Short mmCIF file of C-alpha atoms and ligand atoms in Angstrom, two decimals:
data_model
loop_
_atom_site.label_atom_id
_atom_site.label_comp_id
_atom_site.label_asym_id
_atom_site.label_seq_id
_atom_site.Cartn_x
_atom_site.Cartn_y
_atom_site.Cartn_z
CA UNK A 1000 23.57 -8.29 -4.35
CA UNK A 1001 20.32 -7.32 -5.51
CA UNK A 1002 16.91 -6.57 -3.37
CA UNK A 1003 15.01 -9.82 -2.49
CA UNK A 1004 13.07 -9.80 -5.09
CA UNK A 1005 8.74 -10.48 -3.70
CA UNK A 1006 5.48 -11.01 -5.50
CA UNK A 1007 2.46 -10.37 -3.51
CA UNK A 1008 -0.09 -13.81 -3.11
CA UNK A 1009 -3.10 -13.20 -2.11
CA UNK A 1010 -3.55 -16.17 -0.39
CA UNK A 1011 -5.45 -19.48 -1.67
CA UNK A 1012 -8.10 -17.11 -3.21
CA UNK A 1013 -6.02 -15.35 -5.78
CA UNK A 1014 -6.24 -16.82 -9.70
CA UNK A 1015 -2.28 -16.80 -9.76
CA UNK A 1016 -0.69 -19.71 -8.23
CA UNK A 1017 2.78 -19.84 -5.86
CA UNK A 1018 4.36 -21.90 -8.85
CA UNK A 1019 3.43 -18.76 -11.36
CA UNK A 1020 5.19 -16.26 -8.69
CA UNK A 1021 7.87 -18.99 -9.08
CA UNK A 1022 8.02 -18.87 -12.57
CA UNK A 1023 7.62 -15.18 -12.86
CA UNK A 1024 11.32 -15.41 -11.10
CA UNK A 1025 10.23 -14.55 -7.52
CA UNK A 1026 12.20 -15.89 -4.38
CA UNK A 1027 9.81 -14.02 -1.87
CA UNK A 1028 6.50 -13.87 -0.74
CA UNK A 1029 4.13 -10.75 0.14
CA UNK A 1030 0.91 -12.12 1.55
CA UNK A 1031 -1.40 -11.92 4.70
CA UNK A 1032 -4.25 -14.24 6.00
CA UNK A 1033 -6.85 -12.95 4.43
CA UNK A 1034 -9.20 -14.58 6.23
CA UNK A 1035 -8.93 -12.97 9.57
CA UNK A 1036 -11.18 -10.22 10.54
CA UNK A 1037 -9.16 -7.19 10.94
CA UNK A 1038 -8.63 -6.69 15.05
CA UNK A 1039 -8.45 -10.68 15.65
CA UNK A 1040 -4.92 -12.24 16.07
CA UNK A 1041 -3.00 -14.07 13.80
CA UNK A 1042 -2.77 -16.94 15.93
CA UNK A 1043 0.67 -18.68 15.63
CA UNK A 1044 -0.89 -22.25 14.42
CA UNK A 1045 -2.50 -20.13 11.27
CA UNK A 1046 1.00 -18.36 10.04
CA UNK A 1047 2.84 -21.60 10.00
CA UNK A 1048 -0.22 -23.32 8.20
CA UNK A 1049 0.28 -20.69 5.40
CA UNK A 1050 4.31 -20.38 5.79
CA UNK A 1051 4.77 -24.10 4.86
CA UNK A 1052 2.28 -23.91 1.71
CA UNK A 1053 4.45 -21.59 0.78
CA UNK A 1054 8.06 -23.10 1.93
CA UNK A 1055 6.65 -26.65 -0.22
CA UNK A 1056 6.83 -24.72 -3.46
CA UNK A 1057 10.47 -23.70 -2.57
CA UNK A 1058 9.31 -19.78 -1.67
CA UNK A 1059 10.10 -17.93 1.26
CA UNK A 1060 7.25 -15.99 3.44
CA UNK A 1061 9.36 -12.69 3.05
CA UNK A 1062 6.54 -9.86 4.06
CA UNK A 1063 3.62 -9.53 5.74
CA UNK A 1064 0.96 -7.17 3.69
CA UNK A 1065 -0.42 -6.22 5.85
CA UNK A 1066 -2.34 -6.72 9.22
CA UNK A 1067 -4.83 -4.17 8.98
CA UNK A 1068 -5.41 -1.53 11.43
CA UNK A 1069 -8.81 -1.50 13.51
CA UNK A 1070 -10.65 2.03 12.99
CA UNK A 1071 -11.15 1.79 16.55
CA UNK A 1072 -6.74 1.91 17.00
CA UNK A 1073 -6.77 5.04 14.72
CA UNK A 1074 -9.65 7.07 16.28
CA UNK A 1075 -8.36 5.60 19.86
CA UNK A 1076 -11.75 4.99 20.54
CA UNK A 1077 -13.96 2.09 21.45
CA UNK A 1078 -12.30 -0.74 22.14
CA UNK A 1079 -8.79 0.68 20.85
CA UNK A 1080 -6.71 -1.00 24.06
CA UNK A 1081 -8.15 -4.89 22.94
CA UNK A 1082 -7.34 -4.06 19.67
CA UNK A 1083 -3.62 -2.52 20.34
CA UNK A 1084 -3.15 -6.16 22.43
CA UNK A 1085 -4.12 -8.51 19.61
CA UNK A 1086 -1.63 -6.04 17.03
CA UNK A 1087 0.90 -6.64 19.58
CA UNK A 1088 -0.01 -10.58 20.36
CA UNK A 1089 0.27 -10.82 15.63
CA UNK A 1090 3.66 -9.65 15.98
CA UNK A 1091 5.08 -11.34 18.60
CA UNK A 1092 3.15 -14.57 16.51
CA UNK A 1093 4.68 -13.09 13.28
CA UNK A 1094 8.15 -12.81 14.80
CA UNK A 1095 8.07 -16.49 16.76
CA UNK A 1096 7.44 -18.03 12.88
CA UNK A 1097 10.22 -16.08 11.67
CA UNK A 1098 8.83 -13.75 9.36
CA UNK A 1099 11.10 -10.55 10.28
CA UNK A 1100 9.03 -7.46 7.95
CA UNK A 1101 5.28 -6.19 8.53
CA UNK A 1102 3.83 -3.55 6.30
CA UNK A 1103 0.93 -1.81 7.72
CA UNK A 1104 -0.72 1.12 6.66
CA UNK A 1105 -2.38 4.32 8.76
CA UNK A 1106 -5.22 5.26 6.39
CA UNK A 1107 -8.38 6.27 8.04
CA UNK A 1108 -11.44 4.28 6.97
CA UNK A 1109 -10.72 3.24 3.18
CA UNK A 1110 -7.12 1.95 1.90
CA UNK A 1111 -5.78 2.73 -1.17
CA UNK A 1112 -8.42 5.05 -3.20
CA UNK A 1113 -9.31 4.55 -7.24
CA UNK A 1114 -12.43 5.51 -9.24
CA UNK A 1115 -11.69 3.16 -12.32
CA UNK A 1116 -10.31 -0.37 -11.91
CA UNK A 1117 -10.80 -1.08 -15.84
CA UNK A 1118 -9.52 2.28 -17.23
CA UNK A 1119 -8.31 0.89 -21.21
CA UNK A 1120 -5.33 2.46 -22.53
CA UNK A 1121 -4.24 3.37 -25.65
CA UNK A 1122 -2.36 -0.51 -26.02
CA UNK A 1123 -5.72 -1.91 -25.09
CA UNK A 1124 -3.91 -3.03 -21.55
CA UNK A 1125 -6.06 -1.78 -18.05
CA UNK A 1126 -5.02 -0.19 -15.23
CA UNK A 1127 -6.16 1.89 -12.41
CA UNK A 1128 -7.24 5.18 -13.04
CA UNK A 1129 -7.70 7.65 -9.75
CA UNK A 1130 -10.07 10.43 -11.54
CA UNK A 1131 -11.36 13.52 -8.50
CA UNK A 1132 -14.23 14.74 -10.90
CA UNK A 1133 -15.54 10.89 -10.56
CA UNK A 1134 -14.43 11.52 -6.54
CA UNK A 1135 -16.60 14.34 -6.60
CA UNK A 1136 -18.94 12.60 -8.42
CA UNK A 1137 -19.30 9.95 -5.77
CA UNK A 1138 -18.68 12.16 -2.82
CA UNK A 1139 -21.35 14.76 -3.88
CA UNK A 1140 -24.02 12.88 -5.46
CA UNK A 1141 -24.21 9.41 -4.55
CA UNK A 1142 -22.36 9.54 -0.94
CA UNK A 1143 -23.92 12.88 -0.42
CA UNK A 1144 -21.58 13.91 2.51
CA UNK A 1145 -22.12 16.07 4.41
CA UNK A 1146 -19.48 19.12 3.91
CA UNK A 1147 -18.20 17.50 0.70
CA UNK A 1148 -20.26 20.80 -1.22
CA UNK A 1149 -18.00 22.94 0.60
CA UNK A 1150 -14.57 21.26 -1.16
CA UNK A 1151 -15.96 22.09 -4.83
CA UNK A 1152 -16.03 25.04 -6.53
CA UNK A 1153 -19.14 25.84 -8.62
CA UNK A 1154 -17.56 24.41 -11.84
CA UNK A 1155 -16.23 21.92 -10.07
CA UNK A 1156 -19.71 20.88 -9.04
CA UNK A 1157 -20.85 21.17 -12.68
CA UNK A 1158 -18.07 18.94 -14.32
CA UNK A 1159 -19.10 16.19 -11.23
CA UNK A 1160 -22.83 16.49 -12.27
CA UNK A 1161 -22.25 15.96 -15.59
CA UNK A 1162 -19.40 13.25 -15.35
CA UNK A 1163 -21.98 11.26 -13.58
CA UNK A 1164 -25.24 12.07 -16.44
CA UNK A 1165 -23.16 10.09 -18.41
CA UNK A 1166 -22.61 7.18 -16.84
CA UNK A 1167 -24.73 4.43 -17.48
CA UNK A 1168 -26.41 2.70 -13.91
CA UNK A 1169 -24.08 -0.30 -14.17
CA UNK A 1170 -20.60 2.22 -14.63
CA UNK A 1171 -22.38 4.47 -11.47
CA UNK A 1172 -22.46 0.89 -9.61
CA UNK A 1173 -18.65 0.41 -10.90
CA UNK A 1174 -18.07 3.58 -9.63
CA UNK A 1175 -19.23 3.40 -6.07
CA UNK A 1176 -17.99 -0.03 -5.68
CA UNK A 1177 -14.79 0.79 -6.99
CA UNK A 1178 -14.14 3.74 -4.04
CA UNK A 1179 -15.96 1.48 -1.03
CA UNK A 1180 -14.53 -1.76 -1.76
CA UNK A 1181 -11.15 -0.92 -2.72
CA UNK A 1182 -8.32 -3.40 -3.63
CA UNK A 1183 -8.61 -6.80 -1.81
CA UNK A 1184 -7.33 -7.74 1.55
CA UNK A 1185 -8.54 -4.09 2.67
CA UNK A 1186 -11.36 -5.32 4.40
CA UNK A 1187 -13.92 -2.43 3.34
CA UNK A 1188 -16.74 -3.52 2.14
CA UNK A 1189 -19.39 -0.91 3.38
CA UNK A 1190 -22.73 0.48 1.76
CA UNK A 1191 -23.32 3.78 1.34
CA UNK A 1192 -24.59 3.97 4.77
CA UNK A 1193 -22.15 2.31 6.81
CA UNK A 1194 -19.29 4.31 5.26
CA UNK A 1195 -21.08 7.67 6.51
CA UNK A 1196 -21.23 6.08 9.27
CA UNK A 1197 -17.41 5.77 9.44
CA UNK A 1198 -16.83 8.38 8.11
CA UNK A 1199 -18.52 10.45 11.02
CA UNK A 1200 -16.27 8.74 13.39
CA UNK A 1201 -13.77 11.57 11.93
CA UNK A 1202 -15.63 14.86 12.32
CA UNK A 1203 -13.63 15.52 15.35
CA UNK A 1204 -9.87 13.82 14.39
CA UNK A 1205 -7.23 16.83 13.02
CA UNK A 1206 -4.17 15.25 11.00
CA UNK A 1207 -2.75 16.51 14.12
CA UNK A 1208 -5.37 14.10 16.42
CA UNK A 1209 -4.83 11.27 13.80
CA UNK A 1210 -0.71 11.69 14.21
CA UNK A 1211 -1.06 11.41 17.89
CA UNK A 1212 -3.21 8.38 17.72
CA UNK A 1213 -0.08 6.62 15.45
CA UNK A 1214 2.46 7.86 17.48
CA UNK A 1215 0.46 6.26 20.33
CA UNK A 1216 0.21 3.03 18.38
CA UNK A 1217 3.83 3.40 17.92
CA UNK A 1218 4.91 3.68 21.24
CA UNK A 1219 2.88 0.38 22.19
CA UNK A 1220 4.26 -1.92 19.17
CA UNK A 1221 7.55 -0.73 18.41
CA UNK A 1222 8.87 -2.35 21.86
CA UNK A 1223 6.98 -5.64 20.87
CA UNK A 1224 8.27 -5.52 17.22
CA UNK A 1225 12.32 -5.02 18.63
CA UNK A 1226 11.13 -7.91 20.97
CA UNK A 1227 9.79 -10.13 18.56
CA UNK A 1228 12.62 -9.16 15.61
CA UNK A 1229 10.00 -7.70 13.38
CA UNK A 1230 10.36 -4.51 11.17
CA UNK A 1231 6.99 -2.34 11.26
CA UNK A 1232 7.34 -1.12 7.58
CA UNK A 1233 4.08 1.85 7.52
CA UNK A 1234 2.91 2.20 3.70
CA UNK A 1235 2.15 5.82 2.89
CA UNK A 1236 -1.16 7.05 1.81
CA UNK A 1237 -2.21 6.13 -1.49
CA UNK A 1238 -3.20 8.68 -2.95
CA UNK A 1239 -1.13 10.82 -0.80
CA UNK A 1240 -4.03 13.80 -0.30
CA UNK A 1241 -7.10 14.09 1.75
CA UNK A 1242 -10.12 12.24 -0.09
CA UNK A 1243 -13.34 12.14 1.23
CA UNK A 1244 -12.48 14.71 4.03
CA UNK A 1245 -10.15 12.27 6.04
CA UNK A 1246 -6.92 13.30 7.29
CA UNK A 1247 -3.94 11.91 5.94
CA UNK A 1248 -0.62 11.73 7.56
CA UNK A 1249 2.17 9.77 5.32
CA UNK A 1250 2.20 11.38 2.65
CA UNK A 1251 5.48 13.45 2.41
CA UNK A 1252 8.69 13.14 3.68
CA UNK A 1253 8.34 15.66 6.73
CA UNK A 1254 5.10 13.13 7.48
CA UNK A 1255 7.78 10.48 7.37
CA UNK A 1256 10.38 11.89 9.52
CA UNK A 1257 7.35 12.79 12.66
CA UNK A 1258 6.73 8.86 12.27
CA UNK A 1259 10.32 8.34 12.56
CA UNK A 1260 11.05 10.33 15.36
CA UNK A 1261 8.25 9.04 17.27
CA UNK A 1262 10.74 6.20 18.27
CA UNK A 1263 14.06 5.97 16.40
CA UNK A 1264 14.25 2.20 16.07
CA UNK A 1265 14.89 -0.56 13.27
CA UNK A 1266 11.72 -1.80 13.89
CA UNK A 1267 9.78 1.94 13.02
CA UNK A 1268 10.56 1.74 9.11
CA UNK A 1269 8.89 2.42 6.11
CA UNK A 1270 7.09 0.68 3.21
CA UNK A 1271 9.09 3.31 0.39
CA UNK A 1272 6.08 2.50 -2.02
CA UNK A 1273 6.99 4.81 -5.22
CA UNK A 1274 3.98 4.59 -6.54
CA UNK A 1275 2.11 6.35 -3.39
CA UNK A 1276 4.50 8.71 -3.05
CA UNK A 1277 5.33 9.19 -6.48
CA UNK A 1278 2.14 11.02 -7.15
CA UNK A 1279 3.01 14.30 -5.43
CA UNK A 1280 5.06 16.33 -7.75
CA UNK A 1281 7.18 17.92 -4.76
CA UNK A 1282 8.40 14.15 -3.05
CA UNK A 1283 11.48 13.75 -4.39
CA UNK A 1284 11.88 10.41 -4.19
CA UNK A 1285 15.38 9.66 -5.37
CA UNK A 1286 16.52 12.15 -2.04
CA UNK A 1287 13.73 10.95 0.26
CA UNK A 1288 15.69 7.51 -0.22
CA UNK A 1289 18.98 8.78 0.45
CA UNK A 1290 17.75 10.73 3.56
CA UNK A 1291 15.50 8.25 5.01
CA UNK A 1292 16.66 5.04 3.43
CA UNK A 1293 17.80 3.83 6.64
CA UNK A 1294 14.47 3.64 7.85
CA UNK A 1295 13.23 1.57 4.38
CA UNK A 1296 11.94 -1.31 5.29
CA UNK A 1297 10.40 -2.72 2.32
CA UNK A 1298 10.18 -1.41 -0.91
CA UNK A 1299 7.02 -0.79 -3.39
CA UNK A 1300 8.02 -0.09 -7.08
CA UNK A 1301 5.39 1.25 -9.71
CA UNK A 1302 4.70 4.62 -11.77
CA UNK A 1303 1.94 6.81 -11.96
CA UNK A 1304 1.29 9.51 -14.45
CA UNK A 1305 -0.49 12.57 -13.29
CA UNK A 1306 -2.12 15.50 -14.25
CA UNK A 1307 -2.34 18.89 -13.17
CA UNK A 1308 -5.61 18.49 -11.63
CA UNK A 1309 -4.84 15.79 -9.41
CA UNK A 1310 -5.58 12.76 -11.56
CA UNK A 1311 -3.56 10.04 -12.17
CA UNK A 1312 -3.43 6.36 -13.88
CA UNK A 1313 -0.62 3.72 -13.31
CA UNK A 1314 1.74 3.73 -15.88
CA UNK A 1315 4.17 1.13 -17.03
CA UNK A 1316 6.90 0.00 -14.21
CA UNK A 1317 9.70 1.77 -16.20
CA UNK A 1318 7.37 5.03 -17.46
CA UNK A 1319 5.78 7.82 -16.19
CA UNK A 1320 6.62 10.37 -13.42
CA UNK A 1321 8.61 7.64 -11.51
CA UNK A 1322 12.72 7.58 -12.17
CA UNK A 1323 12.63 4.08 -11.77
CA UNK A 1324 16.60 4.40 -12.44
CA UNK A 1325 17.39 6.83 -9.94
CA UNK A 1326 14.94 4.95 -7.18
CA UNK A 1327 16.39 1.51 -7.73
CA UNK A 1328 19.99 2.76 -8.09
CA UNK A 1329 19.58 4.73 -4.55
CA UNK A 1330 18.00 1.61 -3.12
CA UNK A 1331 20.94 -0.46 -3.95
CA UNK A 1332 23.08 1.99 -2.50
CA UNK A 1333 21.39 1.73 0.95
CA UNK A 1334 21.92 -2.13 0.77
CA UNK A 1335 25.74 -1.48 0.21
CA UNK A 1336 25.93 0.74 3.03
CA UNK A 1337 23.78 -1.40 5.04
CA UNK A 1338 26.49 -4.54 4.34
CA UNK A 1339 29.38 -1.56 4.54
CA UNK A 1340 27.94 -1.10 8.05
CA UNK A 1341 27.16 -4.48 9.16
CA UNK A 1342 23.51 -4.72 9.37
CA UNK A 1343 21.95 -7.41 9.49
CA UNK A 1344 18.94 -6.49 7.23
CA UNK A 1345 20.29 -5.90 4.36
CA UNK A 1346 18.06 -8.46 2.14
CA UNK A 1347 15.36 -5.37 0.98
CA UNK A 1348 12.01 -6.98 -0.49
CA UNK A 1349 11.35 -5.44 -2.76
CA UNK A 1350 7.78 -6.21 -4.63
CA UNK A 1351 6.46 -4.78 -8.18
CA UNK A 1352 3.07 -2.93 -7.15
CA UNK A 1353 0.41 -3.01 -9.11
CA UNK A 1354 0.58 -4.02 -13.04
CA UNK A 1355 -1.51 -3.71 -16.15
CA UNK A 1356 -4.20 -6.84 -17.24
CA UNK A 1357 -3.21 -7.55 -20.57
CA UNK A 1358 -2.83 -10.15 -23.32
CA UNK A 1359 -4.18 -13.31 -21.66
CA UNK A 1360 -5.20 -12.16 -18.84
CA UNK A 1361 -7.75 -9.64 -20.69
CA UNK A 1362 -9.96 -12.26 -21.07
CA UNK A 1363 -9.44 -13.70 -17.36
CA UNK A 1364 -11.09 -12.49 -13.64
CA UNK A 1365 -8.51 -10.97 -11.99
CA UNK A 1366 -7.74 -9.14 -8.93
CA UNK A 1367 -7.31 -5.20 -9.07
CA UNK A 1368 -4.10 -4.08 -10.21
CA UNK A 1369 -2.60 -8.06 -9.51
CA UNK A 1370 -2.95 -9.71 -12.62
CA UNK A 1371 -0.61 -12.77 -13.20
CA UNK A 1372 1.31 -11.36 -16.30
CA UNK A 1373 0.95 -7.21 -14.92
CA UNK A 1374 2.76 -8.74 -11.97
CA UNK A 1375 5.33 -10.67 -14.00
CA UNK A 1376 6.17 -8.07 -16.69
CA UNK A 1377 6.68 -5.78 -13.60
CA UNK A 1378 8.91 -7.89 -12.14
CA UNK A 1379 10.73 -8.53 -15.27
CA UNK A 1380 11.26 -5.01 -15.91
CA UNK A 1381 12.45 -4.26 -12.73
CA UNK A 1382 14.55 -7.43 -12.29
CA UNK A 1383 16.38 -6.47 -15.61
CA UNK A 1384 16.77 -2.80 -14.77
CA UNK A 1385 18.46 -3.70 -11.34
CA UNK A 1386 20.78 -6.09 -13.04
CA UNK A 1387 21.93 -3.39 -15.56
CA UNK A 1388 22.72 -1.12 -12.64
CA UNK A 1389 24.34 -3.35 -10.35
CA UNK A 1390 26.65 -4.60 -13.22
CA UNK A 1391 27.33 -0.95 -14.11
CA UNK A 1392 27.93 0.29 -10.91
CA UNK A 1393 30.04 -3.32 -8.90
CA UNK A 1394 27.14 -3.63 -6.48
CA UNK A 1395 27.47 -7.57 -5.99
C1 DNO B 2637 -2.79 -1.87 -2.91
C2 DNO B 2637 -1.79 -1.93 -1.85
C3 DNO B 2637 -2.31 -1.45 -0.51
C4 DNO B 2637 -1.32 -1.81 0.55
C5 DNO B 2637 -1.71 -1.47 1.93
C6 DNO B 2637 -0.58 -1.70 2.88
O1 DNO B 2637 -2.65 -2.52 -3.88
O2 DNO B 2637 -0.58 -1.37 -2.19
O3 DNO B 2637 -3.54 -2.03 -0.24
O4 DNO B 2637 -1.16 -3.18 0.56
O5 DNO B 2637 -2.09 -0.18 2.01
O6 DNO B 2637 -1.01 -1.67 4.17
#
């Protein structure tokens, strides 16, 4: 048995096709209407519009990634309770269409965090570079927040100032762009302005204010989820640190375990994205899966190589500081004890994050960290590396 194996589609928009994820050897689907405003609901009429596109090229709508949640949800403020009833109203749509996993994510303000989407290595390939003197760069000279002076030391300062001196106006433009906008399907898309303005909204919100306000959340669409036969499948914070003075509360395994005691269901699972994770020397990955692997939801697989100083770039599927060999043989052991024991969900999408633009697609627009053949060779690699272990170890 091997884990269903996903490619995330970003919808009509995105320059790869559902006949390339096809191709590229994919069963499943990771994808989320796009379109929506974050804090409307996914009316039931609009998932089945997008589940047969997908169904007609002989694909399955495994995931949803993600429905975003409102600011207002996470600072409980505003209109929070309107906002809580349309997540809830999503998943009981979600679940009536029959698509059984949601990944969400708990990250105040901005989603996953990079300075450098076109970061050229060595092979000529790109990835996504994550760089904190080009964070402190942007935090303390072109955001200007406030408190941000306090973070740096002296030197610290000094390396920022110059990093940015050398930047031309078009790479400081990258830069800021880069951090604000994000990946796609994140739904930031703030000036400078706006996202002090957001930013504000957490002066007063602890890590230990912002894990009450989940655990809230938690309490209200957990029931729902069980209801509806949806898994809630929270992706960790990526990177898994503060940036830009926000608290951040999945980003180890004792953050895990809180979320997973706030209600010990099914449907309160993880997104085990080793990618996230894997950028904190001290997760051990490889045991967090064999301790919490019950709760695993839906699985992320990419590698990150990192520095002392907090900097990392994504590395090949099958290099850097990820055991890809260890992860996806401890994964497959949580599907045989899930079939062992009778559960039901025992399927385990499983997607290849992120990927490298290269050969073709070099010369192509692409999205972020989703280019056609970045996504494929990841795939591949992982695809093959699964079959070696299953065949080695009898896991069919
Ligand atoms: C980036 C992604 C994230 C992820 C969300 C999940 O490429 O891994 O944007 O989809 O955080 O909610």
């Amino acid at each position: 048995m091997s884990m269903e194996q996903c490619w995330r589609w970003f919808g009509p928009n995105d320059p790869a096709s559902l006949p390339d994820a096809k191709q590229a050897g994919a069963t499943g689907i990771v994808t989320a209407l796009h379109h929506i405003p974050t804090g409307t609901v996914w009316e039931k009429a609009e998932i089945l519009k997008r589940k047969q596109e997908i169904e007609k090229q002989g694909l399955y709508w495994s995931v949803a990634e993600s429905i975003p949640v409102h600011e207002n949800i996470k600072t409980r403020s505003g209109q929070y309770q309107q906002y809580l009833e349309n997540y809830k109203q999503s998943i009981r749509n979600l679940g009536a269409c029959g698509i059984g996993t949601l990944c969400y994510n708990f990250m105040p303000v901005l989603d996953a965090t990079r300075t450098d989407f076109n970061f050229r290595l060595p092979d000529g390939s790109v990835a996504l570079l994550f760089d904190s003197t080009a964070l402190a760069a942007f935090e303390l000279y072109l955001l200007k927040r406030p408190g941000a002076e306090l973070q740096y030391s002296p030197a610290q300062k000094q390396e920022a100032k110059d990093f940015l001196n050398a930047l031309s106006q078009k790479e400081t433009e990258a830069l800021t762009s880069t951090v604000v906008a994000g990946f796609p399907g994140v739904g930031a898309d703030y000036t400078l302005d706006q996202l002090q303005t957001i930013l504000d909204t957490y002066r007063e919100i602890s890590s230990k204010d912002l894990k009450a306000n989940l655990a809230h959340f938690l309490r209200e669409v957990v029931p729902v989820a069980e209801e509806a036969g949806v898994q809630l499948a929270i992706h960790p914070d990526d990177p898994p640190f503060p940036v830009l003075g926000l608290p951040r509360i999945v980003s180890t395994e004792e953050d895990i375990r809180e979320i997973l005691a706030v209600t010990d269901s099914p449907a309160n699972g993880v997104t085990f994205c080793t990618g996230s994770l894997g950028v904190r020397a001290d997760n051990d990955l490889e045991g967090m899966i064999k301790r919490l692997g019950h709760r695993i939801n839906f699985v992320h697989l990419r590698s990150t190589l990192r520095d002392e100083k907090g900097n990392f770039y994504e590395s090949d599927h099958l290099a850097g500081d990820v055991d890809m060999y260890a992860v996806i043989k401890a994964i497959l052991e949580e599907q045989q004890k899930r079939i062992r024991e009778g559960r039901k969900d025992f399927r385990m999408p499983m997607r290849p994050d992120h990927g490298h633009q290269m050969l073709d697609d070099l010369h192509k627009k692409t999205i972020p960290g989703y280019s056609a053949i970045g996504r494929l060779r990841g795939l591949a690699e992982i695809r093959g590396l699964e079959l070696g272990i299953r065949r080695t170890f009898g896991f069919d």
